Amino acid sequence: MTSEASIPDQDPSLPSSQAAGPTRRRAPAGAAVLREDVTEAIRTAVFEELAAAGYGRMSIEGVARRAGVGKTAVYRRWRSKLHLVLDLVSAVAVQGLPAPDTGSLEGDLRLLYEVSSRALRHPVAGQILPDLQAEAARNPEIREALDKALREGQHSVASGIVKAAVSRGELSESVDEELALDLISGPLYWRSVVMRSPLPTGYLDRLTAATAAGLRAMQGSGVMQGPGSGA
């Protein structure tokens, strides 16, 4: 197992006497030096453990075993499995999706759907997202983190698509952005994550055309922008 100490990791190719020589800079007494490779190994192990066991049966011991580290290495970074998963979800949100910039509304939507569907088809994502959704119904902290991840990930990209379309004159400034984001993000997520149905041939093209038409129709339907417009 990979181990860590309260001083920086020594180069295993050097004799212990040389590694601990006077030129070796020590960390302050009691300070743990957290190796990034160990942190990444733990994060990878969390994904695998969540996919294999689910949040309810996931354990720090299982994560440590998959990562090839001791439990202490995990607890140095996160005080519980809840905080470990919350950190992981937040990290995924920060990474987000690449913002499409094809020069047209249909092109941006199509690229977004292609990238998103590929990510949602990944077996690990297919196992983890439904499980975390179920856990979110019982745990408000997970629900908040998951909502934040979806909002900062998918919705931030969708918002960029709407703003770009407005700037090009493809959509009116009066479009209800919140409703537009739901229209862009909802159908693919529903089909891939909630229903977990395979996408038939040509589905992304049809979804792109339907979404673009819906966004344009929204401008002339009397739908007003703002939170007070809904019933």
mmCIF file with all atom_site columns, C-alpha atoms in Angstrom, residues 12 19 32 53 89 112 114 140 153 155 169 179 196 198-199 205 207-208 214:
data_model
loop_
_atom_site.group_PDB
_atom_site.id
_atom_site.type_symbol
_atom_site.label_atom_id
_atom_site.label_alt_id
_atom_site.label_comp_id
_atom_site.label_asym_id
_atom_site.label_entity_id
_atom_site.label_seq_id
_atom_site.pdbx_PDB_ins_code
_atom_site.Cartn_x
_atom_site.Cartn_y
_atom_site.Cartn_z
_atom_site.occupancy
_atom_site.B_iso_or_equiv
_atom_site.pdbx_formal_charge
_atom_site.auth_seq_id
_atom_site.auth_comp_id
_atom_site.auth_asym_id
_atom_site.auth_atom_id
_atom_site.pdbx_PDB_model_num
ATOM 1  C CA . PRO A 1 12  ? 12.966  5.762  -3.074  1.00 0.00 ? 12  PRO A CA 1
ATOM 2  C CA . ALA A 1 19  ? 17.393  11.386 1.569   1.00 0.00 ? 19  ALA A CA 1
ATOM 3  C CA . ALA A 1 32  ? 0.956   16.136 6.636   1.00 0.00 ? 32  ALA A CA 1
ATOM 4  C CA . ALA A 1 53  ? -21.290 -0.982 -4.404  1.00 0.00 ? 53  ALA A CA 1
ATOM 5  C CA . VAL A 1 89  ? -19.300 15.716 -7.095  1.00 0.00 ? 89  VAL A CA 1
ATOM 6  C CA . LEU A 1 112 ? -23.487 19.563 -26.640 1.00 0.00 ? 112 LEU A CA 1
ATOM 7  C CA . GLU A 1 114 ? -22.948 14.493 -28.633 1.00 0.00 ? 114 GLU A CA 1
ATOM 8  C CA . PRO A 1 140 ? -30.056 17.031 1.832   1.00 0.00 ? 140 PRO A CA 1
ATOM 9  C CA . GLY A 1 153 ? -21.998 21.851 -15.301 1.00 0.00 ? 153 GLY A CA 1
ATOM 10 C CA . HIS A 1 155 ? -26.690 24.465 -17.144 1.00 0.00 ? 155 HIS A CA 1
ATOM 11 C CA . GLY A 1 169 ? -29.770 37.237 -33.468 1.00 0.00 ? 169 GLY A CA 1
ATOM 12 C CA . LEU A 1 179 ? -37.133 27.602 -19.271 1.00 0.00 ? 179 LEU A CA 1
ATOM 13 C CA . ARG A 1 196 ? -31.812 4.619  -18.958 1.00 0.00 ? 196 ARG A CA 1
ATOM 14 C CA . PRO A 1 198 ? -30.680 3.479  -25.441 1.00 0.00 ? 198 PRO A CA 1
ATOM 15 C CA . LEU A 1 199 ? -30.691 6.262  -27.997 1.00 0.00 ? 199 LEU A CA 1
ATOM 16 C CA . ASP A 1 205 ? -30.285 14.988 -34.741 1.00 0.00 ? 205 ASP A CA 1
ATOM 17 C CA . LEU A 1 207 ? -33.506 16.224 -30.539 1.00 0.00 ? 207 LEU A CA 1
ATOM 18 C CA . THR A 1 208 ? -31.354 19.061 -31.856 1.00 0.00 ? 208 THR A CA 1
ATOM 19 C CA . GLY A 1 214 ? -38.860 24.926 -29.314 1.00 0.00 ? 214 GLY A CA 1
#
